[in-house]
Tab-separated table of C-alpha atoms and ligand atoms in Angstrom:
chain	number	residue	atom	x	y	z
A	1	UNK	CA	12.741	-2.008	11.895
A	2	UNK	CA	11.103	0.535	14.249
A	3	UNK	CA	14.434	2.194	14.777
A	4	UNK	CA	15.037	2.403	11.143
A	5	UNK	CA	11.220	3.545	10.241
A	6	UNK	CA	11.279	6.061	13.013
A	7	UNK	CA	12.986	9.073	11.374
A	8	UNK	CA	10.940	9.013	8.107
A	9	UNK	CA	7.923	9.025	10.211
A	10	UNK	CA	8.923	12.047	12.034
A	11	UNK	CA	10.245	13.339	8.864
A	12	UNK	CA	6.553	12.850	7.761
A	13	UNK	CA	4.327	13.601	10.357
A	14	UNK	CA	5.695	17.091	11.665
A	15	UNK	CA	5.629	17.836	15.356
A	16	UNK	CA	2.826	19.283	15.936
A	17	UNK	CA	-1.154	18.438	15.420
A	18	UNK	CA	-2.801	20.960	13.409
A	19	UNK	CA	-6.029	21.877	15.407
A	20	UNK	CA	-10.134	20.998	13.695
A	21	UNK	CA	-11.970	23.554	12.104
A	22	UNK	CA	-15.325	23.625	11.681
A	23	UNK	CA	-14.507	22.574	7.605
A	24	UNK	CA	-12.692	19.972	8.713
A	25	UNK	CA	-15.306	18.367	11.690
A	26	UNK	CA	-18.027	18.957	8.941
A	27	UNK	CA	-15.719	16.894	6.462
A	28	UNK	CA	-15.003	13.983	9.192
A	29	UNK	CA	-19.056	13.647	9.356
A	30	UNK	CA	-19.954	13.453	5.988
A	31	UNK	CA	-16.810	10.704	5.639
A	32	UNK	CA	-18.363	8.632	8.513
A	33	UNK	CA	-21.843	9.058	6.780
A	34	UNK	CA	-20.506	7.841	3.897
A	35	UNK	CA	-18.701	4.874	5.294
A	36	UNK	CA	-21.907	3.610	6.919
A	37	UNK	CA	-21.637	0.795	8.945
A	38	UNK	CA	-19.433	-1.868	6.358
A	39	UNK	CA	-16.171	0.860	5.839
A	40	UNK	CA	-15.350	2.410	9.520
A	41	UNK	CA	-11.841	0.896	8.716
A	42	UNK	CA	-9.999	3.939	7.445
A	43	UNK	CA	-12.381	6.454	9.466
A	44	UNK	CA	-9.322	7.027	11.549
A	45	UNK	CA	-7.515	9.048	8.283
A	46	UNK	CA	-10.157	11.871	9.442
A	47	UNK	CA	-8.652	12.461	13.162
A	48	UNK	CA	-6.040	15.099	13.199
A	49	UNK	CA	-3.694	12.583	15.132
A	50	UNK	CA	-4.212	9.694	12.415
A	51	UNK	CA	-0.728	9.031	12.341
A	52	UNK	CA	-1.363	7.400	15.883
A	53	UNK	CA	-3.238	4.666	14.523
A	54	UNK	CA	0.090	3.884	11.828
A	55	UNK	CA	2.541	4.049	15.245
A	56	UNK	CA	0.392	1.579	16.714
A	57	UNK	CA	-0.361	-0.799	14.197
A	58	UNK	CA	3.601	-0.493	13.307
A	59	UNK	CA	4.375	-1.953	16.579
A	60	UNK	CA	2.566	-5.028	15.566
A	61	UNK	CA	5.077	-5.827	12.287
A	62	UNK	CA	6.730	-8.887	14.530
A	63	UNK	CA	2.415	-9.947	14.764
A	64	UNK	CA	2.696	-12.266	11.697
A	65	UNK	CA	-0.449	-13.632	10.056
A	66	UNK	CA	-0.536	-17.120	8.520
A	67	UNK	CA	-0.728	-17.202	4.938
A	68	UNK	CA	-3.845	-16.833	2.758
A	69	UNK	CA	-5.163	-17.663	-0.235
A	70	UNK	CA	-7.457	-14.737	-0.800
A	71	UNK	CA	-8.381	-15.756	-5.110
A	72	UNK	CA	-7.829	-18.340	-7.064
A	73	UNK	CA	-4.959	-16.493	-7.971
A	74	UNK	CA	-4.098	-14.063	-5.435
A	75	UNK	CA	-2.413	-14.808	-2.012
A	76	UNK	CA	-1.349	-12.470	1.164
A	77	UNK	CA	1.335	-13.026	3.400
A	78	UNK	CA	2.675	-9.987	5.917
A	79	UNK	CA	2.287	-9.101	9.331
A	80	UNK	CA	-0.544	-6.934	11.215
A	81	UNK	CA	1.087	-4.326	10.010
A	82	UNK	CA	2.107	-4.555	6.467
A	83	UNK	CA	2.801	-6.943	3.483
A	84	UNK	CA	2.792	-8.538	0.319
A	85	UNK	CA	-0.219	-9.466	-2.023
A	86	UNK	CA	1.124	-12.073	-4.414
A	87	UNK	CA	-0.268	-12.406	-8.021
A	88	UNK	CA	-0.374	-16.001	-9.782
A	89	UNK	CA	0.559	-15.600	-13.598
A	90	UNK	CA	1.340	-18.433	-16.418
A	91	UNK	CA	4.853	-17.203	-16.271
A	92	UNK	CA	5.161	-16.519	-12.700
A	93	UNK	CA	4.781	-14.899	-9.591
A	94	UNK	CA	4.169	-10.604	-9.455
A	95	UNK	CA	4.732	-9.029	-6.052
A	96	UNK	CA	2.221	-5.970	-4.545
A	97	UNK	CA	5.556	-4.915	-2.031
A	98	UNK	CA	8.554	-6.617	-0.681
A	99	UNK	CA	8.244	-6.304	2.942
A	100	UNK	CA	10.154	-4.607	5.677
A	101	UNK	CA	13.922	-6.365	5.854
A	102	UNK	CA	15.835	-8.264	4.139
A	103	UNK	CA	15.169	-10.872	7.116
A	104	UNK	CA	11.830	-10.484	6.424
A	105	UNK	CA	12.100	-11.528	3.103
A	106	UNK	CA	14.040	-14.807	3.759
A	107	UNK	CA	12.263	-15.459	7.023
A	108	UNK	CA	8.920	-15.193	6.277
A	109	UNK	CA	7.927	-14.169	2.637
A	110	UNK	CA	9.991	-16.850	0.876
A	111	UNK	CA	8.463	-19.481	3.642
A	112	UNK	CA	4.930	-17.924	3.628
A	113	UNK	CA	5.151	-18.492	-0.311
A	114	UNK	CA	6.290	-22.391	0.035
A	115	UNK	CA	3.658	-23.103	2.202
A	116	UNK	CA	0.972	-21.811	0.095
A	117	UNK	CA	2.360	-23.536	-2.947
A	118	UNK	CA	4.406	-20.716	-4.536
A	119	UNK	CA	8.055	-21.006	-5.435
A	120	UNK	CA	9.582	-18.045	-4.715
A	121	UNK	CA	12.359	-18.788	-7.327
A	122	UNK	CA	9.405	-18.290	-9.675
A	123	UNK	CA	9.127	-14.387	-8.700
A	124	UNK	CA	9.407	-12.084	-11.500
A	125	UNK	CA	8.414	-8.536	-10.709
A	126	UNK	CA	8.040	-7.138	-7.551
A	127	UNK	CA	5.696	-3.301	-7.751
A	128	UNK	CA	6.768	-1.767	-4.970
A	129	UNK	CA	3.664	0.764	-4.441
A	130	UNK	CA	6.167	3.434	-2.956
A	131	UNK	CA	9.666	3.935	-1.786
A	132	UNK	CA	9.117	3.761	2.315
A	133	UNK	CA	11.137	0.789	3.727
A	134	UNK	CA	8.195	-0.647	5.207
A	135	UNK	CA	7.458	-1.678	1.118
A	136	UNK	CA	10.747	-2.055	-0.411
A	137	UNK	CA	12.920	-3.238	2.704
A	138	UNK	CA	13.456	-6.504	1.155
A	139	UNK	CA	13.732	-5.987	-2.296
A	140	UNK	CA	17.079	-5.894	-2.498
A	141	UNK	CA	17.136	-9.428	-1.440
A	142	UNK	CA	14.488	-10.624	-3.650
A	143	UNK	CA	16.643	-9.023	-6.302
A	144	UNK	CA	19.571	-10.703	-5.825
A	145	UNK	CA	18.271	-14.152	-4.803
A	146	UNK	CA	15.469	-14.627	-7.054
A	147	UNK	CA	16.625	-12.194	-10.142
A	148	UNK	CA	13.532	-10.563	-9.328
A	149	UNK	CA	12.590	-7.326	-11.316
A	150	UNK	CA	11.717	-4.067	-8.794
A	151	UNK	CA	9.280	-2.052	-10.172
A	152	UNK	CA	8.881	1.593	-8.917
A	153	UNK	CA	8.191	5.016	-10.469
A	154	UNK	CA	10.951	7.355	-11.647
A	155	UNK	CA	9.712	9.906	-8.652
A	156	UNK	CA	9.997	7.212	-5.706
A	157	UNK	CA	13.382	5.428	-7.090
A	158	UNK	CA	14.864	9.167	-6.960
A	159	UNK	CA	13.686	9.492	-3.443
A	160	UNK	CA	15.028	6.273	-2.315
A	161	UNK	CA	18.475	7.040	-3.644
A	162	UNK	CA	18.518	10.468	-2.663
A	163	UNK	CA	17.754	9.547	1.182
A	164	UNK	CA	20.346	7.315	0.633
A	165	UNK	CA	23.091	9.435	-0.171
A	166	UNK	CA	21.617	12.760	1.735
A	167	UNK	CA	21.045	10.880	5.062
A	168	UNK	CA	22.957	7.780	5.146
A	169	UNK	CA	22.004	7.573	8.429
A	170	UNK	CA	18.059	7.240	8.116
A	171	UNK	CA	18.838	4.573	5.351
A	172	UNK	CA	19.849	1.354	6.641
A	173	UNK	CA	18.302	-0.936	4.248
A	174	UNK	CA	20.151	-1.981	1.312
A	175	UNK	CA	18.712	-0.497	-1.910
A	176	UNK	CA	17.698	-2.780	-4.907
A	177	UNK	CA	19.250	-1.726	-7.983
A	178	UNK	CA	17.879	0.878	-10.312
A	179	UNK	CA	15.475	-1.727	-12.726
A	180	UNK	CA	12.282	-1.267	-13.768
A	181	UNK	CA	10.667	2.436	-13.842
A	182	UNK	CA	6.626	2.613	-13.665
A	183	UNK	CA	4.782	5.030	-15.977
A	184	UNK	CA	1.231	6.346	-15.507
A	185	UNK	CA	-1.349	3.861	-17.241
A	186	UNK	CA	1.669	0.898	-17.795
A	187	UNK	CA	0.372	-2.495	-18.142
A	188	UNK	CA	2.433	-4.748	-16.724
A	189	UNK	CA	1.740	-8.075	-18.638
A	190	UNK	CA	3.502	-11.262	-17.827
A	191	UNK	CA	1.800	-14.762	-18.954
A	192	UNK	CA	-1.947	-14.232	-19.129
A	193	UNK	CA	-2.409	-12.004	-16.897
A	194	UNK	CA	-2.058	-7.598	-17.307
A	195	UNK	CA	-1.942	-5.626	-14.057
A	196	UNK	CA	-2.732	-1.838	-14.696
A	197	UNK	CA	-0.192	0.602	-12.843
A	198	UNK	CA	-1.154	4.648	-12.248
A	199	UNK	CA	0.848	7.426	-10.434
A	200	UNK	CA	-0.982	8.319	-7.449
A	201	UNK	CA	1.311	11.115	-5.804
A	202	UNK	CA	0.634	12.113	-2.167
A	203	UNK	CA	1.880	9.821	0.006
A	204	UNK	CA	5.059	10.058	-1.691
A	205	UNK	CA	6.500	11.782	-4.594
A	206	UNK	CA	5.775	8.625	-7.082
A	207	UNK	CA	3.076	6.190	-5.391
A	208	UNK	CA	1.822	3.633	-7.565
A	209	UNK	CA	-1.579	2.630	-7.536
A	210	UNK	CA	-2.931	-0.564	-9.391
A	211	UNK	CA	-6.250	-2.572	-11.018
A	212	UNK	CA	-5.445	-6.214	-10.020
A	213	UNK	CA	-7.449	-8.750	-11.454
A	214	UNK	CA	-8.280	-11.208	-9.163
A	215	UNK	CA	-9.682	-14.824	-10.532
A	216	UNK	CA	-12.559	-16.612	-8.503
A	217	UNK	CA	-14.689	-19.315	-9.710
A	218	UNK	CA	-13.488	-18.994	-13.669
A	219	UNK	CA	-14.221	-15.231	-13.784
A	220	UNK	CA	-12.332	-12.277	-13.825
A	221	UNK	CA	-13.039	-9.520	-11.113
A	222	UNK	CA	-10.900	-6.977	-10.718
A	223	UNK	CA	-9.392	-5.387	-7.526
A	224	UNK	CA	-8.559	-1.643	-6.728
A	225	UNK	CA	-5.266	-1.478	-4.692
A	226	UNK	CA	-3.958	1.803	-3.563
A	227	UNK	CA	-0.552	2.104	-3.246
A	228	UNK	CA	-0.466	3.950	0.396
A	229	UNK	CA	-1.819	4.775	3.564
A	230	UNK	CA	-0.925	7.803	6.081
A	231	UNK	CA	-1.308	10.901	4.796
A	232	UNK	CA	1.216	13.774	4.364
A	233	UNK	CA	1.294	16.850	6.798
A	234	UNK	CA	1.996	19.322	4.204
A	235	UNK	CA	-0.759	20.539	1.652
A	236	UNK	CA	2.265	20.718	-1.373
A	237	UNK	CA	4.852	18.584	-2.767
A	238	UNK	CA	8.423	18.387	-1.076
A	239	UNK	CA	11.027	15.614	-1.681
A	240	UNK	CA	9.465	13.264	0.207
A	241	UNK	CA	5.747	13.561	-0.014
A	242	UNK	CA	3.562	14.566	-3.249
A	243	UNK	CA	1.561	16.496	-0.451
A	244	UNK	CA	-2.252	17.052	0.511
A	245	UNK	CA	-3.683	17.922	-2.542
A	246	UNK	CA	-2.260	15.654	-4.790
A	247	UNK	CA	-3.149	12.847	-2.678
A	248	UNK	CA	-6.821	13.885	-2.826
A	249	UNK	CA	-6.627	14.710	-6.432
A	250	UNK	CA	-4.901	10.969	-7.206
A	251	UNK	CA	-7.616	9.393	-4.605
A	252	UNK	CA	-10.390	11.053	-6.767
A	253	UNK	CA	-8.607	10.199	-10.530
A	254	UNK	CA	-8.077	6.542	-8.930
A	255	UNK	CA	-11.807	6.098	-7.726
A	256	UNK	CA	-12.717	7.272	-11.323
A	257	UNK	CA	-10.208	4.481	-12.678
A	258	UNK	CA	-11.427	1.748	-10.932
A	259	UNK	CA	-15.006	2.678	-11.498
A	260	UNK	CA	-14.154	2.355	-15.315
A	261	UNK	CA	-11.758	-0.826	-14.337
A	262	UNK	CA	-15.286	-2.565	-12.771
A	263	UNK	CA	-13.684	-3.019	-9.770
A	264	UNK	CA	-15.058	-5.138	-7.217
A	265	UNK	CA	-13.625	-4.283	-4.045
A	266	UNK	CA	-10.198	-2.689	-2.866
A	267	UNK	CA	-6.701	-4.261	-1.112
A	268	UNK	CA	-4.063	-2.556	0.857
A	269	UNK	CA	-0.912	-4.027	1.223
A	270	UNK	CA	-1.469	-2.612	4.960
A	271	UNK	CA	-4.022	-4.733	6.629
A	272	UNK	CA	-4.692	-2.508	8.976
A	273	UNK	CA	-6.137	0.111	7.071
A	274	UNK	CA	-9.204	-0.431	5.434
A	275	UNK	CA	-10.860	-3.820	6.597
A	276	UNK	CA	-8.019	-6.246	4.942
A	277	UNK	CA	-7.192	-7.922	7.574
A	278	UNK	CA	-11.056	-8.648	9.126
A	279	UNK	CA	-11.661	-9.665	5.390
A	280	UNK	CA	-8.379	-12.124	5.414
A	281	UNK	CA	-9.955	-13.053	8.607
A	282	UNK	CA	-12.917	-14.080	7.437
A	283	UNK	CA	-11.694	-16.257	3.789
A	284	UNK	CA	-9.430	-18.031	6.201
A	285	UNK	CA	-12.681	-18.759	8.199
A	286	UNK	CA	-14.009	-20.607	5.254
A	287	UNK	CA	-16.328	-17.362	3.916
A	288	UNK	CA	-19.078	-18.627	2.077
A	289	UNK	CA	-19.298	-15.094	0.142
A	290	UNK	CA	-15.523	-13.926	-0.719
A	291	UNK	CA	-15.248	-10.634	1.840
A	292	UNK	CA	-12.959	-8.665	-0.791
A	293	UNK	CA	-16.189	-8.626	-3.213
A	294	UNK	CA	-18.178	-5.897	-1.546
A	295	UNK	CA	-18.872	-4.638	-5.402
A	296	UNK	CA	-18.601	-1.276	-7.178
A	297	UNK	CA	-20.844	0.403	-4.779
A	298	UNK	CA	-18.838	0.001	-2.163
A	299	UNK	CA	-15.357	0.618	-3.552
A	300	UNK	CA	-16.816	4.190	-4.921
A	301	UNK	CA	-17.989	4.803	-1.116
A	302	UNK	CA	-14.545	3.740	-0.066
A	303	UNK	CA	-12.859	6.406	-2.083
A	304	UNK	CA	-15.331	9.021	-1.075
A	305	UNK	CA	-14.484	8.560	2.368
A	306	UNK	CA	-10.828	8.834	1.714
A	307	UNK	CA	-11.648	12.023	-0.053
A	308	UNK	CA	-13.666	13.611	2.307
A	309	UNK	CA	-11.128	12.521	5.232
A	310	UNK	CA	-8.270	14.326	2.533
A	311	UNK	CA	-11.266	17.275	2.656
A	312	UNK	CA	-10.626	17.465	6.731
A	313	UNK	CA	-6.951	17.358	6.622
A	314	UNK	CA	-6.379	19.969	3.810
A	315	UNK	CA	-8.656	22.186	5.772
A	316	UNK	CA	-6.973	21.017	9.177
A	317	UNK	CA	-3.412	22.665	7.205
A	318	UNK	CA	-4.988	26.030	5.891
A	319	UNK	CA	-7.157	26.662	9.353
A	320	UNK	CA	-9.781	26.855	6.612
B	401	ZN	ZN1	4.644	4.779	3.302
């Protein structure tokens, strides 16, 4: 997996750290004022050598996690690295990623679902946030086993089968066949349940962001879950990354969403991130107050520090 992720992250990354400015120190302060002392997690987004933090936690994707239930209807199962948030419908399962590998797939997402319950035979749709093999590497699989539906947007399935005919090479996962394509503002409604899907270019061409409504204690709360991570080196769009300022234009459009959604907290589908994994951590613990329900406060903050962190790095890439 590290050989195959390798190339797109150079791809990604560039070779060379852009140096601080005063604009972007000045950005990285307000970010860590705003995070206070509950959301240091993604504080690392504002260092010029961010990507660091994704090489390391990348190495941990053999580190797997045991299985949680998170809500009444909403499980986790992945590595320390990255992985799969699992919605509970009336008419099946819907799937936040698809992990790495194929191998992954059938070696540890189809068990991790058996032994919290779920039959993975009862997977419908898999939303596969964006078209890096960390998220979609075992779609195909999940495809062809389970007749699962892959969801992605028009942008990121064009990327994913252009890198796969450009650079057959870099592409050594198998693709999942061309099935579902997400729209801004889709609801995706299966059984009794209606996720809320969004473009959110930046980290790629077509991320997809979404409002996940979580169930706890006969009450609906919903969740804001970003579709990425690492950001882009480049401040505009090129076939592989919807660039700097999109990102921080989707971050800010998103935060506004879920502020209007009343959501109650935020997921990423890497744990590593923003505080997912201490927060898995802690409902495995037996949490008396769920950790994922920091409230609307919070999320807003969350967002803000993203966007002032996107602040630093756009002014890191203009030596503004
Ligand atoms: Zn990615």
């Amino acid at each position: 997996m590290k050989r195959i992720m390798l190339p797109l992250f150079l791809l990604l990354c560039g070779q060379t750290l852009p140096p601080d400015t005063a604009t972007s120190r000045r950005e990285a302060e307000t970010a860590t004022a705003i995070a206070g002392a509950d959301l240091t997690a993604p504080l690392f987004l504002c260092r010029a050598d961010s990507w660091q933090t994704v090489r390391a936690a990348m190495a941990h994707s053999d580190e797997w996690l045991e299985p949680v239930k998170a809500f009444d209807n909403l499980y986790f199962v992945g590595n320390a690295f990255v992985g799969v948030w699992v919605l509970k419908t009336s008419a099946g399962l819907i799937l936040f990623d698809a992990t790495e590998t194929e191998a992954q797939a059938r070696d540890h997402l189809a068990p991790g679902l058996r032994a919290l319950g779920l039959d993975p035979a009862s997977i419908h749709t898999v939303v596969v946030t964006h078209g890096h093999f960390d998220h979609f590497g075992g779609a195909a699989w999940l495809q062809r086993t389970y007749h699962a539906h892959i969801a992605l947007s028009a942008a990121d399935w064009t990327m994913i089968e252009s890198l796969a005919s450009d650079a057959p090479e870099r592409h050594q996962a198998e693709l999942p066949r061309r099935d579902i394509v997400i729209t801004d503002g889709q609801d995706l409604v299966l059984g009794d349940t209606v996720v809320k899907l969004y473009l959110t270019p930046g980290h790629t061409p077509g991320t997809v962001s979404a409002i996940v409504p979580a169930r706890t204690g006969g009450r609906t709360v919903p969740l804001s879950l970003l579709g990425s991570v690492a950001f882009p080196a480049a401040l505009d769009p090129t076939p592989h990354a919807g660039g700097l300022r999109a990102y921080d234009q989707s971050v800010q459009r998103f935060a506004q969403i879920s502020q209007a959604a009343g959501a109650q907290g935020f997921i990423n589908t890497h744990v590593f991130a923003d505080g997912t994994r201490q927060r898995l951590d802690a409902v495995r613990a037996g949490a008396a107050n769920n950790p994922f329900l920091i409230g609307a406060e919070a999320t807003a903050r969350y967002y803000a520090v993203l966007h002032h962190c996107l602040l630093a790095a756009q002014a890191r890439a203009t030596g503004g």
